[in-house]
Coordinates of C-alpha atoms and ligand atoms in Angstrom, one line a residue:
X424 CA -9.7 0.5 82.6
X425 CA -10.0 -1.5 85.9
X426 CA -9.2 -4.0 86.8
X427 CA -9.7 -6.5 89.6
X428 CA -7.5 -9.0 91.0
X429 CA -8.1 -11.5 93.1
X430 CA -4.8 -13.6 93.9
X431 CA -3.6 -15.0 97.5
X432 CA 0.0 -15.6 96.3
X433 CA 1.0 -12.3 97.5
X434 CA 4.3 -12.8 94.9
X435 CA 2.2 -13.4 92.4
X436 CA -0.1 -10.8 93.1
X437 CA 2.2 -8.3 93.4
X438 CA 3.6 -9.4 90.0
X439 CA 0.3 -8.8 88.2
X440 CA -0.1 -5.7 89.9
X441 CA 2.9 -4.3 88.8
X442 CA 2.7 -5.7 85.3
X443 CA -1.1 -4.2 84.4
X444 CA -0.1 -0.9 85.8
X445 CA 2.9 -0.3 83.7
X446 CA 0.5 -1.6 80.9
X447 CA -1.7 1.5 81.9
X448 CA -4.9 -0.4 83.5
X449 CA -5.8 0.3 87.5
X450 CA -5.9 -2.6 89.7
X451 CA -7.2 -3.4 93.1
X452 CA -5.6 -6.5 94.6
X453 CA -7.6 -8.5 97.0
X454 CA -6.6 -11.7 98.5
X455 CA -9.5 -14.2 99.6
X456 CA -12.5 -15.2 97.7
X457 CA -15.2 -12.9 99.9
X458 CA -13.1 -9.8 99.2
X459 CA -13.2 -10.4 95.8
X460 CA -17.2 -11.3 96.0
X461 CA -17.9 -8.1 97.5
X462 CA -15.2 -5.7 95.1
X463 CA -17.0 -7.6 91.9
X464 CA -20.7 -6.8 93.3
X465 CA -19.9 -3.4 93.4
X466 CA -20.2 -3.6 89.4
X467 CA -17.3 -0.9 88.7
X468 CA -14.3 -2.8 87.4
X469 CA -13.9 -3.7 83.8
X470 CA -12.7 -6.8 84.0
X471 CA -12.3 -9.6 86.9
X472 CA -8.9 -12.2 87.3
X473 CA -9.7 -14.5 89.4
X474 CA -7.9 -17.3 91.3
X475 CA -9.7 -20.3 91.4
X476 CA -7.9 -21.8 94.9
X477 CA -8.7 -19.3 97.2
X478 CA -9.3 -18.9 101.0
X479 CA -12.9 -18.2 102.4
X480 CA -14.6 -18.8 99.2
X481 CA -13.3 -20.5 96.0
X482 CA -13.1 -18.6 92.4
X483 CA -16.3 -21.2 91.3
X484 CA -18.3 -19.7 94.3
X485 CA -17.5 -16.1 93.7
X486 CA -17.8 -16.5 90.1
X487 CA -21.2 -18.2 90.5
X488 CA -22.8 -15.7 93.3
X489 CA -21.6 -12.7 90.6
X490 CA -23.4 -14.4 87.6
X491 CA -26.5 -15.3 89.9
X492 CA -26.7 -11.4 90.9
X493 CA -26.5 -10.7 86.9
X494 CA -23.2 -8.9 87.6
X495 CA -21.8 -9.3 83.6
X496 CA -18.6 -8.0 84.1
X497 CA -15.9 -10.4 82.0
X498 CA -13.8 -12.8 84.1
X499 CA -11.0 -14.4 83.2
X500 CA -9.9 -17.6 85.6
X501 CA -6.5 -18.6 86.7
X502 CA -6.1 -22.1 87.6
X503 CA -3.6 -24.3 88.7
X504 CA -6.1 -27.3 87.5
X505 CA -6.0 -28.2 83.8
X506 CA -8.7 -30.9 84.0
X507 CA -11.4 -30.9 81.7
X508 CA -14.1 -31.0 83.9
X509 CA -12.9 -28.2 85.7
X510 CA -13.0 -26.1 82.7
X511 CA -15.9 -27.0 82.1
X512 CA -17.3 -26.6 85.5
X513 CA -15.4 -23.0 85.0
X514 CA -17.5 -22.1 81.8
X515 CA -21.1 -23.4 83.2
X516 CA -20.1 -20.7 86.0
X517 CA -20.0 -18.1 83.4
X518 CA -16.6 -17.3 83.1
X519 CA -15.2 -15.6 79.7
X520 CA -11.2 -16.9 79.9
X521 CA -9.8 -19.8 81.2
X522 CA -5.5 -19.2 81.8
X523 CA -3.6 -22.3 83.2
X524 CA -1.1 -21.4 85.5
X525 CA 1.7 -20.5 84.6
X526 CA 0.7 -18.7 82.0
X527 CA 2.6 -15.8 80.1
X528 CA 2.2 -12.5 80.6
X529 CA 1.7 -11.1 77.1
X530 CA -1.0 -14.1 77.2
X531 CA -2.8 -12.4 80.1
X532 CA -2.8 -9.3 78.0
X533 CA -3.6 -10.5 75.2
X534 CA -6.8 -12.4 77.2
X535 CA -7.7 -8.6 78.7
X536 CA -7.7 -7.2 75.6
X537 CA -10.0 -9.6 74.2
X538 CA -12.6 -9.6 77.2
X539 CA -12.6 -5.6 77.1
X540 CA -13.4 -5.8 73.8
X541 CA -17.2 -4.9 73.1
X542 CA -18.9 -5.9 70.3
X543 CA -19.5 -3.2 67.5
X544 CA -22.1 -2.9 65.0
X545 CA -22.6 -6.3 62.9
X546 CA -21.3 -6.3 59.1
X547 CA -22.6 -7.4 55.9
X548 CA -20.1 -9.4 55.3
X549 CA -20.1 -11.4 58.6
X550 CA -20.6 -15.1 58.1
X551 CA -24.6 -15.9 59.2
X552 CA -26.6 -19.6 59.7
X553 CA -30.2 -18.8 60.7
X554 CA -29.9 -16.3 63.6
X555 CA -26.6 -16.2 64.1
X556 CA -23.7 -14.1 62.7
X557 CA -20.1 -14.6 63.4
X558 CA -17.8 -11.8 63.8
X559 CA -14.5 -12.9 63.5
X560 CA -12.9 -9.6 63.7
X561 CA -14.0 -8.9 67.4
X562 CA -13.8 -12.3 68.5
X563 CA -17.7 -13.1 69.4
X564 CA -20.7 -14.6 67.8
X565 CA -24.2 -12.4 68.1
X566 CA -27.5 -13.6 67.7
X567 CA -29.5 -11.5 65.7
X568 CA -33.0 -12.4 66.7
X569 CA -32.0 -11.5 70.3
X570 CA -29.0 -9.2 69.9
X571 CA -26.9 -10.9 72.6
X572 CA -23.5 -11.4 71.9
X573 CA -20.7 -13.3 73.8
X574 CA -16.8 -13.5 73.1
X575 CA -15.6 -16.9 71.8
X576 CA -11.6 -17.9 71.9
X577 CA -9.9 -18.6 68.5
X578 CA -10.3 -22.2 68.4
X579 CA -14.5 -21.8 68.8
X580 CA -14.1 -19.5 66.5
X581 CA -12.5 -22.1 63.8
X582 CA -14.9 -24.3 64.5
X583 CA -18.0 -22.1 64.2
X584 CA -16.3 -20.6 60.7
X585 CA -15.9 -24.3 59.4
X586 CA -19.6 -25.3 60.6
X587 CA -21.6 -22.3 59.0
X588 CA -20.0 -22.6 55.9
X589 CA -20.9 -26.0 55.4
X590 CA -24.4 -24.6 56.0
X591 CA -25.9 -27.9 58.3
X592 CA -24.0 -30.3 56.2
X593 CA -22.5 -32.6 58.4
X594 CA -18.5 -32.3 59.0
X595 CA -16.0 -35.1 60.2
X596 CA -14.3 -34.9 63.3
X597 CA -11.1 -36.0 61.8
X598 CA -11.9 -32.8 59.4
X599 CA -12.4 -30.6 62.5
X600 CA -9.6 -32.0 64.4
X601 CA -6.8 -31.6 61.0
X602 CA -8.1 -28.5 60.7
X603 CA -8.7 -26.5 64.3
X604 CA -5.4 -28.4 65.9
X605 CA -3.8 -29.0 62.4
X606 CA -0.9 -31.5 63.5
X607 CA -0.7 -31.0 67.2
X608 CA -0.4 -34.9 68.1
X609 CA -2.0 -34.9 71.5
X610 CA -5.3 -33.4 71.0
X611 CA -7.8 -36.7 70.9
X612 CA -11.9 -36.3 69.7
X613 CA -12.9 -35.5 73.7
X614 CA -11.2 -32.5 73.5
X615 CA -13.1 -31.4 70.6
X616 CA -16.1 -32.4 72.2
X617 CA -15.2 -30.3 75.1
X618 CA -15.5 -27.4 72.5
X619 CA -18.2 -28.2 71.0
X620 CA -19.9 -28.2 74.3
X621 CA -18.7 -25.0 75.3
X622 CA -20.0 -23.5 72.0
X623 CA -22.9 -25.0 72.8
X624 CA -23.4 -23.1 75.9
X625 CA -22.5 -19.8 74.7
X626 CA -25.2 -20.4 71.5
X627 CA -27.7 -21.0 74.3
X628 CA -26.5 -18.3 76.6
X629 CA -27.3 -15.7 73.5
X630 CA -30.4 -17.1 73.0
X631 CA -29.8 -18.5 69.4
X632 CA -32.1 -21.3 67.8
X633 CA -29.1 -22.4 66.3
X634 CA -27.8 -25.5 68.0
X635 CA -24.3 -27.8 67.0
X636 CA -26.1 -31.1 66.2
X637 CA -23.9 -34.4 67.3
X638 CA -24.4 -37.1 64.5
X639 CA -22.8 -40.1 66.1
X640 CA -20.0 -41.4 64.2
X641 CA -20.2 -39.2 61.8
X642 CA -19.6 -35.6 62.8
X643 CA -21.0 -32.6 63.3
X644 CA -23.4 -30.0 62.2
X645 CA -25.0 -26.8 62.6
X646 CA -28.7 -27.0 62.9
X647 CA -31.4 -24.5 63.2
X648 CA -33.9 -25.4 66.0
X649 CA -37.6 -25.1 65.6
Ligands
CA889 CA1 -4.5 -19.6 94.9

């Protein structure tokens, strides 16, 4: 598998570099956004970790260009910035993972592992709602009318699991919240919303008719679009 990485904190770099190598992947280091433009576009790595604050060109721009010249290889985004909107702005741009510096390394891995993943065959038993099919076990949701799939991260997951099986009947956000976060005290209804709009995305991005419907006040649904 490689890997690139594009990093300008030459520590940090060198860090990364050293730890995906004894984890068996190959890595090219580059150091400024335009390097890492032109590596991507050649199309051969597996995977992309990019730096968002970089010199010559930011991680958004690189990330962008790449997605606008249908170059599909995964990315996975380090920031420094924790904002929402930035995460979003991150996920509109097409990245796959989002890791907030500092992260851990077995996090990194684990974040790899997930993107290299590629979807397999789909299963009978696979939850479905209209076109779509969850499968849990690889970590992505496929369409079936399209057969585009995309990876979604655990807590998308949750929340697609909770919403199919209630089959379009509409569920709480305090039921969402007690039961994605459980008891984790800080997380508020916009951060759920934040998911819910990234879900969004990706359900669009595979070309499903099935939308998440917003029923203010009240909650939250899956709905099949005409
Ligand atoms: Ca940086």
């Amino acid at each position: 598998m490689r890997i690139l990485l594009v990093e300008d904190e030459v520590g940090l770099s060198d860090a990364l570099v050293h730890m995906l190598k004894v984890n068996s992947y190959s890595v090219m280091a580059v150091y400024d956004g335009e390097s890492g433009l032109f590596e991507a576009l050649t199309g051969t790595y597996d995977a992309v970790i990019l730096d968002v604050m970089l010199p010559k060109m930011d991680g958004i721009s690189v990330l962008q260009q790449l997605r606008a010249e249908k170059i599909r290889t995964p990315v996975i985004l380090l920031t420094a910035r924790s904002s929402l909107d930035d995460r979003v702005e991150g996920l509109d741009s097409g990245a796959d993972y989002y890791l907030t510096k500092p992260f851990a390394t077995r996090e990194l891995l684990a974040c790899l592992r997930a993107v290299l993943r590629r979807p397999d065959a789909l299963r009978e038993d696979d939850p479905q709602f209209g076109d779509l099919v969850l499968q849990a076990s690889q970590g992505c949701v496929s369409c079936s009318a399209t057969g585009k799939s995309i990876r979604v991260s655990a807590k998308e997951l949750h929340l697609l699991q909770i919403l199919m099986a209630e089959k379009g009947n509409i569920v709480p956000k305090d039921t969402l919240l007690d039961r994605i976060w459980g008891l984790e005290s800080s997380v508020e209804y916009n951060n759920l919303e934040v998911y819910v709009s990234f879900v969004r995305k990706k359900l669009s991005h595979i070309g499903s008719r099935v939308t998440i419907r917003s029923t203010r006040g009240l909650g939250y649904s899956v709905e099949v679009q005409p």
